[in-house]
PDB file of C-alpha atoms in Angstrom:
ATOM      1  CA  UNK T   1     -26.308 -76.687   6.106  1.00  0.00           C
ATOM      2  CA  UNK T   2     -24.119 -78.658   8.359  1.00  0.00           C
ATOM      3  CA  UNK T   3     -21.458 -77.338  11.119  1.00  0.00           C
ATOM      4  CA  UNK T   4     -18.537 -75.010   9.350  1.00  0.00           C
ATOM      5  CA  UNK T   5     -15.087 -76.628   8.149  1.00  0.00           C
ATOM      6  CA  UNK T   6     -13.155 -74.122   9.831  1.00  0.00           C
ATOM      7  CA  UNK T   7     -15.482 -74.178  13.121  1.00  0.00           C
ATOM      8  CA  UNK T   8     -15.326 -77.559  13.484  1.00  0.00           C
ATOM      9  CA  UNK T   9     -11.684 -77.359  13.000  1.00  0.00           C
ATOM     10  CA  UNK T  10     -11.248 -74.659  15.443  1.00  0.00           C
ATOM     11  CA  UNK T  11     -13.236 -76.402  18.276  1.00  0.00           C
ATOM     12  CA  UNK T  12     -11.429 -79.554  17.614  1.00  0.00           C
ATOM     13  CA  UNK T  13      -8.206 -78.134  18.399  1.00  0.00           C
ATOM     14  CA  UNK T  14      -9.325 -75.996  21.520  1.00  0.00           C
ATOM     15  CA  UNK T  15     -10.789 -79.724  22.880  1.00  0.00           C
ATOM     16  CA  UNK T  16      -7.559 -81.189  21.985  1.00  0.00           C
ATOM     17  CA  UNK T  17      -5.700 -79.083  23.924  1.00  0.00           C
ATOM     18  CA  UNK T  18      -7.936 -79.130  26.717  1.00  0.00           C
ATOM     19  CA  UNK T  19      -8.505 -82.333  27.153  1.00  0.00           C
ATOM     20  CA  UNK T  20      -6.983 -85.102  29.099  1.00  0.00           C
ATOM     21  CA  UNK T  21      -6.151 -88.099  26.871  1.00  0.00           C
ATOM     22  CA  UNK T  22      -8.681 -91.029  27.383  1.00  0.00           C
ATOM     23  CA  UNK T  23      -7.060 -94.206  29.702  1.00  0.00           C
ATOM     24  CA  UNK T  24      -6.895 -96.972  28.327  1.00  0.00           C
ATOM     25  CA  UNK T  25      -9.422 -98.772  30.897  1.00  0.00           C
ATOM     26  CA  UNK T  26     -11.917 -97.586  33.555  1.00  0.00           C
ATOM     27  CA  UNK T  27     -10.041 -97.948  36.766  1.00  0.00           C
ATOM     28  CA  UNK T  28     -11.458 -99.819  39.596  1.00  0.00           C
ATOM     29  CA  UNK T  29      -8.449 -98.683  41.984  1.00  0.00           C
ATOM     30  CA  UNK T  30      -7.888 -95.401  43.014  1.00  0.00           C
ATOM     31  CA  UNK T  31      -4.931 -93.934  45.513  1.00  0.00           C
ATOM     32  CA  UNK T  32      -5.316 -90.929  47.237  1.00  0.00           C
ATOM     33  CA  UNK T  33      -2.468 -89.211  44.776  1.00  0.00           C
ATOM     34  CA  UNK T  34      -5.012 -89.297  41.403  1.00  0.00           C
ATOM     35  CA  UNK T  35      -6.134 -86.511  40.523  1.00  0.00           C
ATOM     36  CA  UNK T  36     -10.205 -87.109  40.714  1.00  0.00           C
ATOM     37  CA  UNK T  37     -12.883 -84.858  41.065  1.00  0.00           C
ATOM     38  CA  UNK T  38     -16.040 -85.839  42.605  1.00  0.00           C
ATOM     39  CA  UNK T  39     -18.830 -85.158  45.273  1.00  0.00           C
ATOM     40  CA  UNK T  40     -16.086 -84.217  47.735  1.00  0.00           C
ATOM     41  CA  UNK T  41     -15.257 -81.432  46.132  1.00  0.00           C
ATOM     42  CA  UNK T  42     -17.925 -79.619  47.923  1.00  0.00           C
ATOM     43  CA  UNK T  43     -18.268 -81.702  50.513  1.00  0.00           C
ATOM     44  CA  UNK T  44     -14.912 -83.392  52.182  1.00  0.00           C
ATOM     45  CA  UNK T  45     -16.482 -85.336  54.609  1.00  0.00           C
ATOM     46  CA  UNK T  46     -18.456 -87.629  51.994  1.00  0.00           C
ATOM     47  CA  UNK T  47     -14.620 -88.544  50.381  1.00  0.00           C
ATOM     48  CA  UNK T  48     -15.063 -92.130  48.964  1.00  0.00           C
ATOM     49  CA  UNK T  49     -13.449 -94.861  50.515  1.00  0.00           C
ATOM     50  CA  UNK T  50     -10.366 -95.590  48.869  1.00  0.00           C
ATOM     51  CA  UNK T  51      -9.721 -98.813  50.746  1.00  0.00           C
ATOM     52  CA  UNK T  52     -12.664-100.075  48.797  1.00  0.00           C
ATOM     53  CA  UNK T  53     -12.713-100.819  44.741  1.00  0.00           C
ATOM     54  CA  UNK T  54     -15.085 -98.633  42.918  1.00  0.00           C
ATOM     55  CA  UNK T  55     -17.689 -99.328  40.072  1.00  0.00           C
ATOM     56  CA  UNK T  56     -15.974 -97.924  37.006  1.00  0.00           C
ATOM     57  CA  UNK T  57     -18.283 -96.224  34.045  1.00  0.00           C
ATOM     58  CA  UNK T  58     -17.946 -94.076  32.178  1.00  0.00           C
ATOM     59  CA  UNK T  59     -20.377 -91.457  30.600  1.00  0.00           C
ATOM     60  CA  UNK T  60     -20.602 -89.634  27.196  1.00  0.00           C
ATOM     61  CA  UNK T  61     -20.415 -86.053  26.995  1.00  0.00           C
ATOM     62  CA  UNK T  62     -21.462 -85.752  23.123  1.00  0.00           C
ATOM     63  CA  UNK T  63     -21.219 -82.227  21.208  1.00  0.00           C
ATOM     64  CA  UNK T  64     -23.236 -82.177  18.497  1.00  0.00           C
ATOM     65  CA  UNK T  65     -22.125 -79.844  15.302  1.00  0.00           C
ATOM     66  CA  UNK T  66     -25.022 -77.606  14.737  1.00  0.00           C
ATOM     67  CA  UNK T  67     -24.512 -74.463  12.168  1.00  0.00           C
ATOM     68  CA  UNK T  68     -26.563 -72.554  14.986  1.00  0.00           C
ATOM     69  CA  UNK T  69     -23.543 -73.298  17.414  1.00  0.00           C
ATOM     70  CA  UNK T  70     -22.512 -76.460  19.433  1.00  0.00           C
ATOM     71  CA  UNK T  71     -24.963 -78.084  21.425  1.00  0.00           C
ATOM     72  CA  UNK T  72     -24.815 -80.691  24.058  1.00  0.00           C
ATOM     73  CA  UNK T  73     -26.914 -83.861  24.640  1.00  0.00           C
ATOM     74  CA  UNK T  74     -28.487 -84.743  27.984  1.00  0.00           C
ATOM     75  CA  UNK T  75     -30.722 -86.897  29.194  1.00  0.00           C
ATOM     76  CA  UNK T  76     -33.548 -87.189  31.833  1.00  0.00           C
ATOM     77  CA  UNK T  77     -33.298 -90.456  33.309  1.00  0.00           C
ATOM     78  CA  UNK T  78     -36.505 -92.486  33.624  1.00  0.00           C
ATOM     79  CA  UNK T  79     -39.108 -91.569  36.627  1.00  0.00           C
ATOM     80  CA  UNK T  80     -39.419 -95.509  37.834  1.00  0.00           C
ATOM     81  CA  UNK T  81     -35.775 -96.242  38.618  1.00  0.00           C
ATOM     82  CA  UNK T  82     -34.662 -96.818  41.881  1.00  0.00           C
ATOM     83  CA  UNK T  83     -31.599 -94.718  41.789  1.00  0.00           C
ATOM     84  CA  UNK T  84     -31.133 -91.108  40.608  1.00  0.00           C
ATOM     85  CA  UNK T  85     -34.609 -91.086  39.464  1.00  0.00           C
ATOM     86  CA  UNK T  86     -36.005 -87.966  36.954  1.00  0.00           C
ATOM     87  CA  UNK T  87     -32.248 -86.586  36.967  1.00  0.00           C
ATOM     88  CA  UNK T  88     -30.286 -85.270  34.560  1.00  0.00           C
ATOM     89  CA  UNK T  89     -27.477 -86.984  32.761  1.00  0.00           C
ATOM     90  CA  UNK T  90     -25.217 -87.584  30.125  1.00  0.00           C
ATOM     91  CA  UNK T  91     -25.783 -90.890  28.424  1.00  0.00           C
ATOM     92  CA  UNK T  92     -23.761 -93.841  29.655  1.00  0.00           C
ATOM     93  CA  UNK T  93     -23.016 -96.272  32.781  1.00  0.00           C
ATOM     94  CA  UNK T  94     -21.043 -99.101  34.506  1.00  0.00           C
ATOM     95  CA  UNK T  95     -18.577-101.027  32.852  1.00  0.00           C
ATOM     96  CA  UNK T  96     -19.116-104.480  31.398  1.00  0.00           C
ATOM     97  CA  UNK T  97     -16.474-106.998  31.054  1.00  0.00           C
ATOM     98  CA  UNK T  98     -16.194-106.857  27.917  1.00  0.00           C
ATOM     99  CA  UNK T  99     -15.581-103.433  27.187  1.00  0.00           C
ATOM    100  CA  UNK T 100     -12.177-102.675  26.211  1.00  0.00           C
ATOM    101  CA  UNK T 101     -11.615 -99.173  27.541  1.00  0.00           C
ATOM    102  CA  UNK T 102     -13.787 -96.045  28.552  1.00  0.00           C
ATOM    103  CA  UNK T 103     -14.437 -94.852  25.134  1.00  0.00           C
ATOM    104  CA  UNK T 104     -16.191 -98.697  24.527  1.00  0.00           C
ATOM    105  CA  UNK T 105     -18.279 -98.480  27.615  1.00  0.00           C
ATOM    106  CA  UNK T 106     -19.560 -94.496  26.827  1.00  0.00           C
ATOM    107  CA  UNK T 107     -20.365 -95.625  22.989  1.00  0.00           C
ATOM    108  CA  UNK T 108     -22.178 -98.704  23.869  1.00  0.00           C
ATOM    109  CA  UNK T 109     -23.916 -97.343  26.506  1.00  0.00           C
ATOM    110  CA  UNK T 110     -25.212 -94.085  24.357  1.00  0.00           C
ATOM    111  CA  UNK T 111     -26.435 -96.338  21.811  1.00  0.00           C
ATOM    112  CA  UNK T 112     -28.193 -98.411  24.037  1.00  0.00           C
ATOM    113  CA  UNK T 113     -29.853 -95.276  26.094  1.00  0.00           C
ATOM    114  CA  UNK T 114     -30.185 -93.318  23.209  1.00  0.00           C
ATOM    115  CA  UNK T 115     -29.478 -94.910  20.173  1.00  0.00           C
ATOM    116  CA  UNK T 116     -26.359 -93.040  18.994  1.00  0.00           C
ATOM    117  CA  UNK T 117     -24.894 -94.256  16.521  1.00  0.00           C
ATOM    118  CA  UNK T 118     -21.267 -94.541  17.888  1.00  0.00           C
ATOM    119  CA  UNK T 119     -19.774 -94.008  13.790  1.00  0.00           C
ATOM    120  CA  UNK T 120     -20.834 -90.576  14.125  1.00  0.00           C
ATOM    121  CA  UNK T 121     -18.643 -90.051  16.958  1.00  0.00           C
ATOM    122  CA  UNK T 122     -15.445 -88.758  17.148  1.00  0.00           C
ATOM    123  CA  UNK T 123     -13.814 -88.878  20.271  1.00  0.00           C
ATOM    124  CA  UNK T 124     -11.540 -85.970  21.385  1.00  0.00           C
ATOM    125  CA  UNK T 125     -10.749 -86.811  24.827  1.00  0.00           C
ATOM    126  CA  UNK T 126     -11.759 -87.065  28.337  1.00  0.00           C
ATOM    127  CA  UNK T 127     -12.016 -84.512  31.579  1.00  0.00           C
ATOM    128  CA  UNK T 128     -11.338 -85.639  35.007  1.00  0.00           C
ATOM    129  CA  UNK T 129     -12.150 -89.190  36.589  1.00  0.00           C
ATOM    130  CA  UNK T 130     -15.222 -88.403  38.452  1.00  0.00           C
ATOM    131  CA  UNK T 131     -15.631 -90.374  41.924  1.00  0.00           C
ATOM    132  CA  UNK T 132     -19.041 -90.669  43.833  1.00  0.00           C
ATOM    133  CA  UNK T 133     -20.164 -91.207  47.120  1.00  0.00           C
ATOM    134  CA  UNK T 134     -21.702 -94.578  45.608  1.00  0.00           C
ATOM    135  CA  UNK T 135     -18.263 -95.529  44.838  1.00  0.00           C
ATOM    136  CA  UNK T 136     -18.203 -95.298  41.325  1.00  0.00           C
ATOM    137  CA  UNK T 137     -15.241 -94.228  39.094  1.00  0.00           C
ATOM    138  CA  UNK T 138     -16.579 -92.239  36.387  1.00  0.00           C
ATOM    139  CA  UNK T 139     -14.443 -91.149  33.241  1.00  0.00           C
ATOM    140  CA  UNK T 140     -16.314 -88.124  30.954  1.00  0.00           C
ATOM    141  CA  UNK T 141     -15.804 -89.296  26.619  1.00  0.00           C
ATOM    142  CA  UNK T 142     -15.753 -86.079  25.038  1.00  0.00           C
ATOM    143  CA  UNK T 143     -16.868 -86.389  21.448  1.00  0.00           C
ATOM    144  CA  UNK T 144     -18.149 -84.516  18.563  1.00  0.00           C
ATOM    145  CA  UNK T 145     -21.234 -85.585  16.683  1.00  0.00           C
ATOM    146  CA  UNK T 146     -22.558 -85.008  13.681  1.00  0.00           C
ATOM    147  CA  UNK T 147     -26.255 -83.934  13.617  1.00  0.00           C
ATOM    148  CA  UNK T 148     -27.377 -86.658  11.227  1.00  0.00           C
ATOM    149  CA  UNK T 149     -29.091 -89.134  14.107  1.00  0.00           C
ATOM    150  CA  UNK T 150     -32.428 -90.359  15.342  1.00  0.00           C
ATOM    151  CA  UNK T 151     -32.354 -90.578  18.805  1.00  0.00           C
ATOM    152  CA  UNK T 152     -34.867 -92.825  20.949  1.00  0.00           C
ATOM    153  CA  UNK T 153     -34.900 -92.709  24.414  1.00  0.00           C
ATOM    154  CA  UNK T 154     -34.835 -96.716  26.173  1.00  0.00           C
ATOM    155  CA  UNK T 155     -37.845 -96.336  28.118  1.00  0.00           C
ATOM    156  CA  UNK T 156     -36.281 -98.445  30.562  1.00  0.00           C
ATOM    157  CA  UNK T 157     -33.598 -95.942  31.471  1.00  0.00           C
ATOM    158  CA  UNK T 158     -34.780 -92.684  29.751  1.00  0.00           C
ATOM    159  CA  UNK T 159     -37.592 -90.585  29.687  1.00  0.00           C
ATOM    160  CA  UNK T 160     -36.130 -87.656  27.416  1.00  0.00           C
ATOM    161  CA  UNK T 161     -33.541 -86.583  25.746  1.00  0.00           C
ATOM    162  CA  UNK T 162     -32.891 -82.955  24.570  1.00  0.00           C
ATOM    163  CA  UNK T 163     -29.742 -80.213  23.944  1.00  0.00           C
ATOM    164  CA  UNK T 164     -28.208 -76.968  25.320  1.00  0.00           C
ATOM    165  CA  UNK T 165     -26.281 -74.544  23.919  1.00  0.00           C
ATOM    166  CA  UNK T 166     -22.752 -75.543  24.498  1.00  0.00           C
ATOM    167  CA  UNK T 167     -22.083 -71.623  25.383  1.00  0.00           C
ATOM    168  CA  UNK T 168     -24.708 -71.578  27.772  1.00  0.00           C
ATOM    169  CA  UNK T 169     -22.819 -74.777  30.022  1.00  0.00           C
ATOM    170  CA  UNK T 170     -19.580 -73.311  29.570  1.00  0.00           C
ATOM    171  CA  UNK T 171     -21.059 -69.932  30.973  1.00  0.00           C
ATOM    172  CA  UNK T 172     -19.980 -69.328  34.622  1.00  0.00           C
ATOM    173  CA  UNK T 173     -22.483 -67.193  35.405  1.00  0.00           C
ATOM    174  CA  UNK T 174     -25.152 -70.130  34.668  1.00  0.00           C
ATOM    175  CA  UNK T 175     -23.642 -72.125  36.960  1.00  0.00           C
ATOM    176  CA  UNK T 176     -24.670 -71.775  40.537  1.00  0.00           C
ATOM    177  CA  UNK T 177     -23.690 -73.115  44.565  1.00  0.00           C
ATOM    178  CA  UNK T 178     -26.984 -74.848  46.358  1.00  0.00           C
ATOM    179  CA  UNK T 179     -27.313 -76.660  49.253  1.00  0.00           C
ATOM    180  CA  UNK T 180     -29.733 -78.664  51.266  1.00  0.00           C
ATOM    181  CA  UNK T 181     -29.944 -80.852  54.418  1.00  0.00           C
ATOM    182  CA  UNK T 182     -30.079 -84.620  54.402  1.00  0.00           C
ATOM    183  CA  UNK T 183     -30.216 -86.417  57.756  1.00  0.00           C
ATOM    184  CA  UNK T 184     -29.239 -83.043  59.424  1.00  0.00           C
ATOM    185  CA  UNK T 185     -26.099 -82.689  57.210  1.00  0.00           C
ATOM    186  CA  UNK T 186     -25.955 -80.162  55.155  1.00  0.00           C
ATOM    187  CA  UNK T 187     -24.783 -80.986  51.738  1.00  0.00           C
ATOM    188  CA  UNK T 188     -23.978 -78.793  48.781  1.00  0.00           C
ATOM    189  CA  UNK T 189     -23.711 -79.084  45.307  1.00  0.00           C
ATOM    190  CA  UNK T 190     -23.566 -77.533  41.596  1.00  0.00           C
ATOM    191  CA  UNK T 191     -26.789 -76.830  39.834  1.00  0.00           C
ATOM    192  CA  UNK T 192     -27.169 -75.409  36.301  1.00  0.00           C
ATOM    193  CA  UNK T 193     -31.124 -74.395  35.691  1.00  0.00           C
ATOM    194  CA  UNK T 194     -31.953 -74.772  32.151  1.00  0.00           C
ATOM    195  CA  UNK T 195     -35.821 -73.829  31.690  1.00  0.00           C
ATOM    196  CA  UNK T 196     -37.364 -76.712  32.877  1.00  0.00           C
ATOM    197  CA  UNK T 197     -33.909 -78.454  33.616  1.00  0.00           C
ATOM    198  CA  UNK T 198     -32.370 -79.029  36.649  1.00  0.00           C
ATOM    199  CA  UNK T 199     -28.548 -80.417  35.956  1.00  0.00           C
ATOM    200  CA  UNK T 200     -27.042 -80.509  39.333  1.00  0.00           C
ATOM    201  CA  UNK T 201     -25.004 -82.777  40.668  1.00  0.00           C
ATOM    202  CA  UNK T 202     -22.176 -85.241  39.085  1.00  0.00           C
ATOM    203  CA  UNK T 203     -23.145 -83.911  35.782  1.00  0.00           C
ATOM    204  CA  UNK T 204     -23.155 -80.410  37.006  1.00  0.00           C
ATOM    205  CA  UNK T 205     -19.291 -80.882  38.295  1.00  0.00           C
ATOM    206  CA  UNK T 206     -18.627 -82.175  35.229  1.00  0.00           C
ATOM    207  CA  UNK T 207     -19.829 -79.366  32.932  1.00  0.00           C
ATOM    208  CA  UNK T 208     -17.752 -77.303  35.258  1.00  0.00           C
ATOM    209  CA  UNK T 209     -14.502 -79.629  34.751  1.00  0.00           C
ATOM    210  CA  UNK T 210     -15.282 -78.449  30.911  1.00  0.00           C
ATOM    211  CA  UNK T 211     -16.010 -75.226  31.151  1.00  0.00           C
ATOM    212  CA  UNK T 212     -12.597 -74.690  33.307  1.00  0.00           C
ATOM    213  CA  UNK T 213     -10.981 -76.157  30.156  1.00  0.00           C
ATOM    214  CA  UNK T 214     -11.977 -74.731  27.297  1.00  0.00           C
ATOM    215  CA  UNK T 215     -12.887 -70.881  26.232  1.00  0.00           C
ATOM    216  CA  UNK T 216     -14.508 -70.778  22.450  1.00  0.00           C
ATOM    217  CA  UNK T 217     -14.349 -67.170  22.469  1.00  0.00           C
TER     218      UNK T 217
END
């Protein structure tokens, strides 16, 4: 059995309404008027630099169409990398040149961490540009997938990729304040456990851009 008509219809609209619609390119300049989210949310001192450009990307934020209920795709990025090592993530990165828009850089990179097939994605929208301490400009693809993929993680950037329960992100109660010291500064951030799963983080404050949107019930 595959996802209902009428459920799929339903969601659809609730996203559409939600959602911002997707720019046409991943900025690399930002003003201080934008509306961004980011790691200063939490923590105003760490507020990028906007005097400097920032690295656009863009990620993926795919919900797949299960009959059990939505789901979403994450990743856990590969152990060996030098940056954000063992974290989780939704599927995508920087910008190349010759991507056309956010929606090109999310699909190509998806396919190339986890070989989604970008025709079974339909794109709805986006949430919030998310800005980093790093100085990247991230924009979050929302799109609905169907369930009929293989996915292989690209050893080089992923170690595994599994689902959650779209209700269980969108659930305020799952999502929780932490904090920690680095350097003597102490620095806070979202964290959503998931069994073994740790999504804190940029992907964290972007599951909570979402679940500010949207209410399925």
């Amino acid at each position: 059995m595959t996802f209902l008509i009428n459920e799929k219809q339903k969601l659809t609209e609730i996203l559409r309404k939600s959602l911002e619609p997707v720019p046409n390119e991943v900025p690399s300049v930002l003003s201080l008027n934008d509306n961004l989210r980011g790691d200063h949310d939490l923590n105003p001192a760490s507020a990028p630099n906007h005097d400097l450009p920032f690295t656009p990307a863009a990620v993926l934020v795919p919900i797949v169409l299960r009959k059990e209920g939505p789901t979403v795709i994450l990743t856990r990025r590969a152990t060996h990398l030098s940056k954000h090592a063992g974290q989780i993530s939704f599927p995508g990165g920087r910008a190349d040149e010759g991507d056309e828009n956010a929606v090109a850089t999310a699909l190509r990179e998806s396919q190339e961490e986890i070989s989604l097939d970008p025709g079974l994605v339909e794109v709805i929208g986006s949430l919030t540009t998310y800005v980093t301490v790093t100085q990247y400009s991230v924009t979050p693809v929302v799109g609905l997938v169907e369930p009929a993929f293989d996915l292989r993680p690209e050893a080089g950037e992923v170690s595994e990729i599994f689902e959650v329960p779209l209700d269980f992100l969108l659930d305020q109660a799952n999502r929780k304040k932490h904090s920690g010291f680095r350097n003597g500064v102490e620095r806070f951030w979202y964290a959503i456990p998931f069994g073994d799963y740790y999504i804190w983080g940029a992907t964290a404050g972007m599951i909570k851009d979402l679940s500010e949107r949207i209410m399925l019930k």
